Each structure stands twice: as structure tokens, then as C-alpha cells.
Amino acid sequence: MTCRTLVTGCLASLVSTLILATPSAAQVGRDLLRPESSVEVEAERLSLFEHADAVHVTARGRGVVSVDQAATGARQPAREIYQYDDNVFEGFYRLIDNVTNDFLYEMEFAQWFRLPEAGTVEYAVACMARTQSDSSSDAPFTLSFYSGAGNVPGTLLAAFDVPGRLPEAGTYACFEIGGAVAGLELNAGQVWVAVSWTRGNPFDNTKLLAVDEDGSGGRRAFRGRNNEGDEWERWQVDTEEGVYGIRLAVDHPDPTPDPTPDPDPGPDPGPDPGPDPDPGAGPPTGEGYTDCEPDTTPLVFDGGYHVRMCYETSEGTVGEGKAGIWASGESGLLWFFTRDNAEVLIKVLNGCFYNDHRWVYVAPVTDLAFNLYVVDSEGRTWSHHNRQGDTASTRSDNEAFPCSN
């Protein structure tokens, strides 16, 4: 079987080969292909790329039906800029074939965003790098938009050719992409923005995608194809820390006022943190329970079901449940202390065809006190709690939420 590997690039030669990274090896590179035990991850890691000035480029549409080619217009400040990186990048990625040690013919990396309401794209950003040994300044790539409520991209919405250039070797730059991208209409909900490019000729001229390894948030996935004309391989989920250098600027129009009831006078928030939970669904007050309240939303399932969880140790330390992996758009894992040690499996299943309800299943494996909440798009809340020192019980509820929402 041919293995696909991820290469993190810097300014010099190959340093080491990691096989399903051990704790000591994790300091050298990142294993993004953990689901396949035969996959190797090669890491090039010496010094960082130098930062180059931002570059403005104009994309050319590929004639996808959902793209309005004429809607370029005058640029205005975006209402929302969706990004997870902090403008500093520590890693630079591309894909390689373990058997031949050649870069794949084409590779694609996708970053997930959630739009609280429909809007129009003003521009997108992709941060790319060129190694010191790369003799070509040409850095063309394709910018694509996908739907998809799960943990990998789904249907292609639009695709654009971007004629990028990186004039100086050993640098990276963030391309602000306008042109035909401006005016692309996106619905509220989940959207994936992806960057794909082909390997260079010679192979040393293959560009890399910048990665902020200190950043977190959003889902990420990547895929490749080995040769021209091959089918794309399946998307693989990136569950490690870090985010891709991909951003999205969207103009959200002012909502049309509704005379009854009066419209909300407050401004719309940034990326939707999810609805507030039902105030009557607070933690229990009995002995051994914790009064912690979760602040983050590590899992969002199909239909806008937000999963939040906090825990308290016997020493009184309070923490938040973190997302280990989305198994699908309806299930996922949470962890407390280390990513390798899952604490809770949770499912929010669509049972609308059976009893007109969403079903919630929870299987915790812990004796810590915790408060777990599932909140739907209208703020209705389903909760599960545990007392300190008790082995947490599993719970299933086939009438957790009505499907009328």
C-alpha cells in the first residue's frame, strides 16, 4: 500500500523520519495521519522562513455556477474576518509519497469556518512559503470553497485560479485574494476554504502552506493525488494543535428589520459562540457536584448542536473539555488532560424520521465531577452531571430535542 505523508518544511535538508510519533519524536514533527498505522510522517525542521510583505492578487473564476463573475466592485472593509492564526507561522507543509519519496502531484489543505449568517465574500487569504532551494518565484494555486457539516469538506461550491508569486527564496507571504472571489455568496453555517497546488518542476520548487502551530480552533483536513489524472484520495482529518494560514473576509449585510417583534438593537457578534443555554439547566447543588460553567464550545454537530463541558478535580482544579476528534457530524470525543486519553463519547443523532426528536447519547469514562451541556440553536439545553468520586454513568435520551426547530 502506498503511504501518504506530510512534510513540514523549513530552510534546509531532511532531519528525521517519524513513525507514529512517540512523545520524544513529537518535539520534532507532527503526526497528522494517526488513523492509519502504516503511515510515516517526515519532518524537515531547522530554522524558520523569513516573512515577506503581503501580496495582493486577483483570482480567476473557473466558471462554477455559484460564482458571479461580474460581482467584483469596489472593495469595502469586511464586516467579519474569520481566522484562527495569530499572523506568526512556525510550520510549513506539503505532502510526499513514502514509496518514491516524491512530492505528490497535487495536494490540498482545507480550513473550516462557521458563518453565523449568510454573507458575501470580500476576499480570502492564503499564506504560502518557498524554500531556500526553490529556484522558481511562481506560486500558482487554486482556492476552493466547500460545504460540509462533518469533519471533512463536502460539496464543492466554487473554485478559483490564483496566480501567486514569491519573489524571494526562503520566505513566506500571505496572499490577499480578490478579483472573482469577491461577490461569492455563502449561506449561514459551515464552510471550508481550501488551498491546493501542484508540485514544482523540479520537485524542489514545490511550495508549502504556512501553519500556525501555536493556534487552535476550527477543523482542518488535507488530501492529495499522486499523479496527474489520478482520483483524489479521501480527506484526512488534522486533529493536532495548529491551524492553517487560510482566512476568510465576509460582508454580512444588515438584517431586514421585522416590525413585529422589534428587531434586536445590539450588533451581531463575531464568529458565533453558540446560543446561551437555558438558564434553568444549571448545575445541581448537592454534595460532590461542581458549580463550574463551561466557557468554550469544543464540538458543534449537524443542525447547530453545541457541546460544552467543564470538570473539577478532587483538588479543586477546574478545566474545560476539549475536542479530540469528530467521528462524524453527529458524534465526537472529549478529553481533559491529554489528547491521547479520551474521557467522554457523545452523540447527537437525527431521529426525526422515527419519533420526531434528536437523540443524545453520552458515555463518560471518569470519576471527576463535571457538567456537560448540549444546547440547540434556540437555546434549549440538555445536560448531564457527575459527582466527585463517582464513576460517571452513561446516559441516553431519545427525546432530547424536538425536531421542529
One Martini backbone bead per residue (centre of mass of N, CA, C, O) as a GRO file, in nm:
protein
  405
    1MET     BB    1   0.096   0.036   0.022
    2THR     BB    2   0.050   0.367  -0.021
    3CYS     BB    3   0.192   0.635   0.140
    4ARG     BB    4   0.102   0.931   0.311
    5THR     BB    5   0.275   1.241   0.364
    6LEU     BB    6   0.395   1.490   0.585
    7VAL     BB    7   0.564   1.801   0.523
    8THR     BB    8   0.785   2.002   0.705
    9GLY     BB    9   0.918   2.312   0.621
   10CYS     BB   10   1.227   2.478   0.561
   11LEU     BB   11   1.580   2.559   0.485
   12ALA     BB   12   1.654   2.250   0.464
   13SER     BB   13   1.707   1.938   0.537
   14LEU     BB   14   1.658   1.634   0.628
   15VAL     BB   15   1.630   1.498   0.961
   16SER     BB   16   1.362   1.306   1.002
   17THR     BB   17   1.180   1.001   1.091
   18LEU     BB   18   0.838   0.936   1.158
   19ILE     BB   19   0.657   0.678   1.355
   20LEU     BB   20   0.419   0.739   1.518
   21ALA     BB   21   0.463   0.957   1.730
   22THR     BB   22   0.638   1.002   1.994
   23PRO     BB   23   0.698   1.208   2.251
   24SER     BB   24   0.987   1.274   2.147
   25ALA     BB   25   0.909   1.313   1.840
   26ALA     BB   26   0.700   1.553   1.875
   27GLN     BB   27   0.933   1.777   1.879
   28VAL     BB   28   0.980   1.756   1.556
   29GLY     BB   29   0.684   1.657   1.474
   30ARG     BB   30   0.366   1.585   1.301
   31ASP     BB   31   0.096   1.357   1.346
   32LEU     BB   32  -0.176   1.335   1.098
   33LEU     BB   33  -0.200   0.988   1.045
   34ARG     BB   34  -0.307   0.801   1.286
   35PRO     BB   35  -0.535   0.607   1.159
   36GLU     BB   36  -0.268   0.497   1.008
   37SER     BB   37  -0.022   0.274   1.100
   38SER     BB   38   0.164   0.291   0.816
   39VAL     BB   39   0.226   0.584   0.855
   40GLU     BB   40   0.449   0.837   0.767
   41VAL     BB   41   0.645   1.114   0.909
   42GLU     BB   42   0.805   1.387   0.772
   43ALA     BB   43   1.069   1.615   0.900
   44GLU     BB   44   1.145   1.953   0.839
   45ARG     BB   45   1.372   2.111   1.090
   46LEU     BB   46   1.491   2.432   1.155
   47SER     BB   47   1.439   2.713   1.034
   48LEU     BB   48   1.278   2.991   0.955
   49PHE     BB   49   1.096   3.185   0.776
   50GLU     BB   50   1.077   3.469   0.618
   51HIS     BB   51   0.903   3.760   0.604
   52ALA     BB   52   0.680   3.894   0.377
   53ASP     BB   53   0.502   4.087   0.209
   54ALA     BB   54   0.208   4.152   0.119
   55VAL     BB   55  -0.014   4.011  -0.135
   56HIS     BB   56  -0.192   4.111  -0.423
   57VAL     BB   57  -0.454   3.921  -0.580
   58THR     BB   58  -0.618   3.789  -0.878
   59ALA     BB   59  -0.879   3.596  -0.941
   60ARG     BB   60  -0.994   3.314  -1.135
   61GLY     BB   61  -1.259   3.180  -1.254
   62ARG     BB   62  -1.418   2.842  -1.334
   63GLY     BB   63  -1.742   2.853  -1.382
   64VAL     BB   64  -1.903   2.825  -1.144
   65VAL     BB   65  -2.229   2.867  -1.083
   66SER     BB   66  -2.195   3.019  -0.788
   67VAL     BB   67  -2.046   3.237  -0.963
   68ASP     BB   68  -2.004   3.592  -0.988
   69GLN     BB   69  -1.810   3.752  -1.218
   70ALA     BB   70  -1.921   4.065  -1.184
   71ALA     BB   71  -1.872   4.073  -0.855
   72THR     BB   72  -1.642   4.302  -0.761
   73GLY     BB   73  -1.596   4.593  -0.726
   74ALA     BB   74  -1.562   4.773  -0.440
   75ARG     BB   75  -1.372   4.783  -0.175
   76GLN     BB   76  -1.458   4.685   0.159
   77PRO     BB   77  -1.484   4.651   0.469
   78ALA     BB   78  -1.511   4.391   0.659
   79ARG     BB   79  -1.717   4.261   0.896
   80GLU     BB   80  -1.562   3.972   0.876
   81ILE     BB   81  -1.269   3.798   1.008
   82TYR     BB   82  -1.170   3.473   0.952
   83GLN     BB   83  -0.947   3.346   1.209
   84TYR     BB   84  -0.675   3.148   1.383
   85ASP     BB   85  -0.434   3.296   1.342
   86ASP     BB   86  -0.139   3.517   1.459
   87ASN     BB   87   0.073   3.585   1.208
   88VAL     BB   88   0.245   3.328   1.305
   89PHE     BB   89   0.479   3.088   1.162
   90GLU     BB   90   0.622   2.749   1.223
   91GLY     BB   91   0.497   2.601   0.970
   92PHE     BB   92   0.549   2.389   0.659
   93TYR     BB   93   0.344   2.229   0.407
   94ARG     BB   94   0.362   1.897   0.254
   95LEU     BB   95   0.338   1.621   0.026
   96ILE     BB   96   0.439   1.268   0.039
   97ASP     BB   97   0.583   0.976  -0.095
   98ASN     BB   98   0.719   0.699   0.053
   99VAL     BB   99   0.808   0.523  -0.186
  100THR     BB  100   0.946   0.770  -0.374
  101ASN     BB  101   0.992   1.060  -0.229
  102ASP     BB  102   0.769   1.223  -0.364
  103PHE     BB  103   0.580   1.460  -0.448
  104LEU     BB  104   0.283   1.525  -0.495
  105TYR     BB  105   0.112   1.643  -0.753
  106GLU     BB  106  -0.134   1.702  -0.546
  107MET     BB  107  -0.249   1.940  -0.289
  108GLU     BB  108  -0.482   1.972   0.005
  109PHE     BB  109  -0.604   2.240   0.224
  110ALA     BB  110  -0.848   2.268   0.496
  111GLN     BB  111  -1.060   2.522   0.642
  112TRP     BB  112  -1.281   2.589   0.901
  113PHE     BB  113  -1.603   2.763   0.909
  114ARG     BB  114  -1.845   2.977   1.087
  115LEU     BB  115  -2.147   3.123   0.988
  116PRO     BB  116  -2.401   3.309   1.137
  117GLU     BB  117  -2.444   3.427   0.841
  118ALA     BB  118  -2.503   3.542   0.559
  119GLY     BB  119  -2.276   3.620   0.272
  120THR     BB  120  -2.000   3.810   0.124
  121VAL     BB  121  -1.719   3.788  -0.031
  122GLU     BB  122  -1.420   3.985  -0.030
  123TYR     BB  123  -1.187   3.789   0.082
  124ALA     BB  124  -0.885   3.599   0.080
  125VAL     BB  125  -0.634   3.395   0.259
  126ALA     BB  126  -0.292   3.285   0.172
  127CYS     BB  127  -0.010   3.113   0.318
  128MET     BB  128   0.310   3.097   0.164
  129ALA     BB  129   0.606   2.899   0.067
  130ARG     BB  130   0.973   2.921   0.008
  131THR     BB  131   1.250   2.775  -0.040
  132GLN     BB  132   1.590   2.809  -0.078
  133SER     BB  133   1.591   2.581  -0.327
  134ASP     BB  134   1.393   2.755  -0.483
  135SER     BB  135   1.391   2.870  -0.835
  136SER     BB  136   1.081   2.966  -0.816
  137SER     BB  137   0.837   3.231  -0.801
  138ASP     BB  138   0.611   3.061  -0.874
  139ALA     BB  139   0.262   3.039  -0.699
  140PRO     BB  140   0.029   2.864  -0.795
  141PHE     BB  141  -0.326   2.834  -0.709
  142THR     BB  142  -0.617   2.694  -0.547
  143LEU     BB  143  -0.937   2.823  -0.459
  144SER     BB  144  -1.173   2.668  -0.233
  145PHE     BB  145  -1.524   2.584  -0.181
  146TYR     BB  146  -1.701   2.417   0.088
  147SER     BB  147  -1.910   2.212   0.210
  148GLY     BB  148  -1.976   2.086   0.546
  149ALA     BB  149  -2.077   1.935   0.865
  150GLY     BB  150  -1.836   1.786   0.919
  151ASN     BB  151  -1.478   1.687   0.929
  152VAL     BB  152  -1.516   1.731   0.613
  153PRO     BB  153  -1.542   1.805   0.312
  154GLY     BB  154  -1.776   1.836   0.051
  155THR     BB  155  -1.916   2.038  -0.152
  156LEU     BB  156  -1.850   2.210  -0.427
  157LEU     BB  157  -1.887   2.566  -0.487
  158ALA     BB  158  -1.589   2.688  -0.557
  159ALA     BB  159  -1.329   2.802  -0.799
  160PHE     BB  160  -0.982   2.939  -0.809
  161ASP     BB  161  -0.734   3.108  -0.979
  162VAL     BB  162  -0.395   3.177  -0.850
  163PRO     BB  163  -0.119   3.408  -0.933
  164GLY     BB  164   0.130   3.348  -0.756
  165ARG     BB  165   0.421   3.515  -0.584
  166LEU     BB  166   0.776   3.444  -0.475
  167PRO     BB  167   1.057   3.625  -0.505
  168GLU     BB  168   1.180   3.501  -0.234
  169ALA     BB  169   1.380   3.293  -0.097
  170GLY     BB  170   1.294   3.187   0.225
  171THR     BB  171   0.982   3.268   0.216
  172TYR     BB  172   0.675   3.424   0.326
  173ALA     BB  173   0.326   3.482   0.222
  174CYS     BB  174   0.024   3.675   0.215
  175PHE     BB  175  -0.258   3.633   0.023
  176GLU     BB  176  -0.478   3.866  -0.115
  177ILE     BB  177  -0.794   3.763  -0.246
  178GLY     BB  178  -0.962   3.867  -0.522
  179GLY     BB  179  -1.180   3.942  -0.756
  180ALA     BB  180  -1.383   3.673  -0.820
  181VAL     BB  181  -1.429   3.624  -0.515
  182ALA     BB  182  -1.582   3.862  -0.511
  183GLY     BB  183  -1.932   3.783  -0.445
  184LEU     BB  184  -1.947   3.531  -0.298
  185GLU     BB  185  -2.206   3.335  -0.186
  186LEU     BB  186  -2.293   3.256   0.158
  187ASN     BB  187  -2.412   3.058   0.382
  188ALA     BB  188  -2.511   2.972   0.664
  189GLY     BB  189  -2.252   2.817   0.839
  190GLN     BB  190  -2.058   2.580   0.691
  191VAL     BB  191  -1.714   2.632   0.574
  192TRP     BB  192  -1.466   2.558   0.330
  193VAL     BB  193  -1.120   2.649   0.291
  194ALA     BB  194  -0.902   2.593   0.009
  195VAL     BB  195  -0.565   2.475  -0.079
  196SER     BB  196  -0.412   2.413  -0.403
  197TRP     BB  197  -0.124   2.228  -0.548
  198THR     BB  198   0.145   2.171  -0.747
  199ARG     BB  199   0.423   2.049  -0.823
  200GLY     BB  200   0.733   2.104  -0.908
  201ASN     BB  201   0.990   2.201  -1.170
  202PRO     BB  202   1.140   2.080  -0.984
  203PHE     BB  203   1.057   1.951  -0.676
  204ASP     BB  204   1.197   2.188  -0.514
  205ASN     BB  205   0.949   2.389  -0.627
  206THR     BB  206   0.768   2.320  -0.394
  207LYS     BB  207   0.530   2.439  -0.214
  208LEU     BB  208   0.392   2.589   0.094
  209LEU     BB  209   0.203   2.580   0.391
  210ALA     BB  210   0.114   2.773   0.640
  211VAL     BB  211   0.160   2.719   1.006
  212ASP     BB  212  -0.001   2.758   1.321
  213GLU     BB  213   0.111   2.587   1.606
  214ASP     BB  214  -0.033   2.787   1.833
  215GLY     BB  215  -0.298   2.740   1.723
  216SER     BB  216  -0.667   2.734   1.748
  217GLY     BB  217  -0.929   2.601   1.578
  218GLY     BB  218  -1.107   2.436   1.405
  219ARG     BB  219  -1.110   2.253   1.120
  220ARG     BB  220  -0.904   1.998   0.952
  221ALA     BB  221  -0.785   1.909   0.614
  222PHE     BB  222  -0.641   1.652   0.388
  223ARG     BB  223  -0.511   1.592   0.046
  224GLY     BB  224  -0.428   1.372  -0.245
  225ARG     BB  225  -0.236   1.320  -0.557
  226ASN     BB  226   0.009   1.152  -0.732
  227ASN     BB  227  -0.117   1.192  -1.024
  228GLU     BB  228  -0.206   1.281  -1.314
  229GLY     BB  229  -0.553   1.174  -1.320
  230ASP     BB  230  -0.603   1.111  -1.047
  231GLU     BB  231  -0.766   1.048  -0.780
  232TRP     BB  232  -0.870   1.156  -0.503
  233GLU     BB  233  -0.814   1.123  -0.194
  234ARG     BB  234  -0.909   1.107   0.104
  235TRP     BB  235  -0.987   1.274   0.361
  236GLN     BB  236  -0.793   1.409   0.634
  237VAL     BB  237  -0.772   1.455   0.971
  238ASP     BB  238  -0.677   1.733   1.172
  239THR     BB  239  -0.600   1.698   1.538
  240GLU     BB  240  -0.391   1.894   1.583
  241GLU     BB  241  -0.215   2.142   1.664
  242GLY     BB  242  -0.322   2.400   1.472
  243VAL     BB  243  -0.320   2.623   1.179
  244TYR     BB  244  -0.398   2.749   0.890
  245GLY     BB  245  -0.311   2.994   0.636
  246ILE     BB  246  -0.643   3.069   0.646
  247ARG     BB  247  -0.881   3.315   0.527
  248LEU     BB  248  -1.198   3.511   0.586
  249ALA     BB  249  -1.391   3.765   0.418
  250VAL     BB  250  -1.715   3.892   0.531
  251ASP     BB  251  -2.020   4.029   0.421
  252HIS     BB  252  -2.274   4.123   0.641
  253PRO     BB  253  -2.575   4.207   0.621
  254ASP     BB  254  -2.820   4.383   0.716
  255PRO     BB  255  -3.093   4.323   0.866
  256THR     BB  256  -3.424   4.299   0.822
  257PRO     BB  257  -3.664   4.450   0.962
  258ASP     BB  258  -3.901   4.354   1.216
  259PRO     BB  259  -4.190   4.484   1.345
  260THR     BB  260  -4.269   4.175   1.447
  261PRO     BB  261  -4.074   4.208   1.639
  262ASP     BB  262  -3.843   4.384   1.756
  263PRO     BB  263  -3.540   4.446   1.685
  264ASP     BB  264  -3.219   4.393   1.751
  265PRO     BB  265  -3.001   4.651   1.861
  266GLY     BB  266  -2.770   4.476   1.855
  267PRO     BB  267  -2.488   4.356   1.754
  268ASP     BB  268  -2.326   4.138   1.593
  269PRO     BB  269  -2.126   3.897   1.636
  270GLY     BB  270  -1.898   3.708   1.588
  271PRO     BB  271  -1.821   3.416   1.591
  272ASP     BB  272  -2.033   3.181   1.685
  273PRO     BB  273  -2.065   3.052   2.019
  274GLY     BB  274  -2.355   3.015   2.066
  275PRO     BB  275  -2.607   2.951   2.250
  276ASP     BB  276  -2.768   3.004   2.521
  277PRO     BB  277  -2.850   2.854   2.788
  278ASP     BB  278  -3.068   2.737   2.987
  279PRO     BB  279  -3.115   2.874   3.302
  280GLY     BB  280  -3.249   2.592   3.418
  281ALA     BB  281  -2.958   2.418   3.348
  282GLY     BB  282  -2.801   2.399   3.591
  283PRO     BB  283  -2.623   2.296   3.836
  284PRO     BB  284  -2.606   2.107   4.089
  285THR     BB  285  -2.611   2.134   4.471
  286GLY     BB  286  -2.494   1.891   4.568
  287GLU     BB  287  -2.290   1.681   4.697
  288GLY     BB  288  -1.998   1.678   4.476
  289TYR     BB  289  -2.065   1.899   4.302
  290THR     BB  290  -2.020   2.129   4.042
  291ASP     BB  291  -2.014   2.496   3.955
  292CYS     BB  292  -1.922   2.486   3.685
  293GLU     BB  293  -1.876   2.676   3.369
  294PRO     BB  294  -1.868   2.666   3.046
  295ASP     BB  295  -1.689   2.862   2.775
  296THR     BB  296  -1.674   2.643   2.556
  297THR     BB  297  -1.698   2.494   2.202
  298PRO     BB  298  -1.570   2.195   2.086
  299LEU     BB  299  -1.863   2.105   1.973
  300VAL     BB  300  -2.034   2.083   1.643
  301PHE     BB  301  -2.328   1.978   1.516
  302ASP     BB  302  -2.560   1.896   1.331
  303GLY     BB  303  -2.790   2.170   1.355
  304GLY     BB  304  -2.646   2.330   1.603
  305TYR     BB  305  -2.498   2.145   1.828
  306HIS     BB  306  -2.371   2.235   2.143
  307VAL     BB  307  -2.075   2.138   2.318
  308ARG     BB  308  -2.033   2.146   2.679
  309MET     BB  309  -1.750   2.131   2.922
  310CYS     BB  310  -1.683   2.070   3.272
  311TYR     BB  311  -1.434   2.033   3.540
  312GLU     BB  312  -1.342   1.875   3.867
  313THR     BB  313  -1.119   1.812   4.088
  314SER     BB  314  -1.027   1.706   4.408
  315GLU     BB  315  -0.838   1.981   4.424
  316GLY     BB  316  -1.015   2.215   4.248
  317THR     BB  317  -0.966   2.185   3.952
  318VAL     BB  318  -1.054   2.368   3.661
  319GLY     BB  319  -1.197   2.263   3.340
  320GLU     BB  320  -1.203   2.188   2.989
  321GLY     BB  321  -1.340   2.043   2.737
  322LYS     BB  322  -1.191   1.869   2.458
  323ALA     BB  323  -1.135   1.810   2.127
  324GLY     BB  324  -1.029   1.521   1.963
  325ILE     BB  325  -1.278   1.415   1.767
  326TRP     BB  326  -1.462   1.382   1.470
  327ALA     BB  327  -1.647   1.121   1.356
  328SER     BB  328  -1.882   1.326   1.290
  329GLY     BB  329  -2.179   1.522   1.273
  330GLU     BB  330  -2.279   1.330   1.555
  331SER     BB  331  -1.978   1.279   1.675
  332GLY     BB  332  -1.753   1.264   1.973
  333LEU     BB  333  -1.459   1.370   2.158
  334LEU     BB  334  -1.337   1.410   2.495
  335TRP     BB  335  -1.085   1.593   2.684
  336PHE     BB  336  -0.866   1.699   2.957
  337PHE     BB  337  -0.530   1.643   2.962
  338THR     BB  338  -0.505   1.441   2.709
  339ARG     BB  339  -0.553   1.351   2.382
  340ASP     BB  340  -0.505   1.027   2.434
  341ASN     BB  341  -0.743   1.074   2.668
  342ALA     BB  342  -1.048   0.983   2.661
  343GLU     BB  343  -1.362   1.071   2.843
  344VAL     BB  344  -1.589   1.136   2.605
  345LEU     BB  345  -1.881   1.020   2.451
  346ILE     BB  346  -2.077   1.188   2.190
  347LYS     BB  347  -2.427   1.205   2.075
  348VAL     BB  348  -2.622   1.354   1.795
  349LEU     BB  349  -2.914   1.230   1.669
  350ASN     BB  350  -3.126   1.162   1.388
  351GLY     BB  351  -3.479   1.088   1.479
  352CYS     BB  352  -3.709   1.218   1.296
  353PHE     BB  353  -3.815   0.951   1.141
  354TYR     BB  354  -3.922   0.815   1.419
  355ASN     BB  355  -3.991   1.065   1.671
  356ASP     BB  356  -3.925   1.375   1.631
  357HIS     BB  357  -3.612   1.347   1.737
  358ARG     BB  358  -3.331   1.406   1.917
  359TRP     BB  359  -3.044   1.221   2.012
  360VAL     BB  360  -2.874   1.146   2.326
  361TYR     BB  361  -2.533   1.030   2.388
  362VAL     BB  362  -2.346   0.924   2.688
  363ALA     BB  363  -1.983   0.823   2.755
  364PRO     BB  364  -1.825   0.817   3.038
  365VAL     BB  365  -1.462   0.798   3.173
  366THR     BB  366  -1.514   0.899   3.497
  367ASP     BB  367  -1.474   1.054   3.852
  368LEU     BB  368  -1.541   1.335   3.791
  369ALA     BB  369  -1.660   1.636   3.813
  370PHE     BB  370  -1.944   1.740   3.600
  371ASN     BB  371  -2.058   1.955   3.318
  372LEU     BB  372  -2.298   1.885   3.061
  373TYR     BB  373  -2.383   2.040   2.740
  374VAL     BB  374  -2.666   2.070   2.516
  375VAL     BB  375  -2.722   2.315   2.254
  376ASP     BB  376  -2.940   2.462   2.068
  377SER     BB  377  -3.039   2.717   1.846
  378GLU     BB  378  -3.263   2.809   2.091
  379GLY     BB  379  -3.132   2.723   2.392
  380ARG     BB  380  -3.182   2.442   2.439
  381THR     BB  381  -3.122   2.207   2.717
  382TRP     BB  382  -2.890   1.943   2.775
  383SER     BB  383  -2.794   1.740   3.065
  384HIS     BB  384  -2.490   1.629   3.250
  385HIS     BB  385  -2.381   1.477   3.564
  386ASN     BB  386  -2.118   1.467   3.828
  387ARG     BB  387  -1.971   1.330   4.102
  388GLN     BB  388  -1.730   1.317   4.316
  389GLY     BB  389  -1.600   0.979   4.278
  390ASP     BB  390  -1.791   0.893   4.066
  391THR     BB  391  -1.890   0.679   3.833
  392ALA     BB  392  -1.989   0.754   3.544
  393SER     BB  393  -2.276   0.760   3.365
  394THR     BB  394  -2.465   0.664   3.131
  395ARG     BB  395  -2.666   0.823   2.857
  396SER     BB  396  -3.006   0.822   2.724
  397ASP     BB  397  -3.204   1.028   2.476
  398ASN     BB  398  -3.493   1.010   2.252
  399GLU     BB  399  -3.603   1.325   2.367
  400ALA     BB  400  -3.414   1.583   2.375
  401PHE     BB  401  -3.514   1.703   2.085
  402PRO     BB  402  -3.700   1.864   1.880
  403CYS     BB  403  -3.752   1.888   1.519
  404SER     BB  404  -3.891   2.177   1.480
  405ASN     BB  405  -3.607   2.348   1.472
   0.00000   0.00000   0.00000
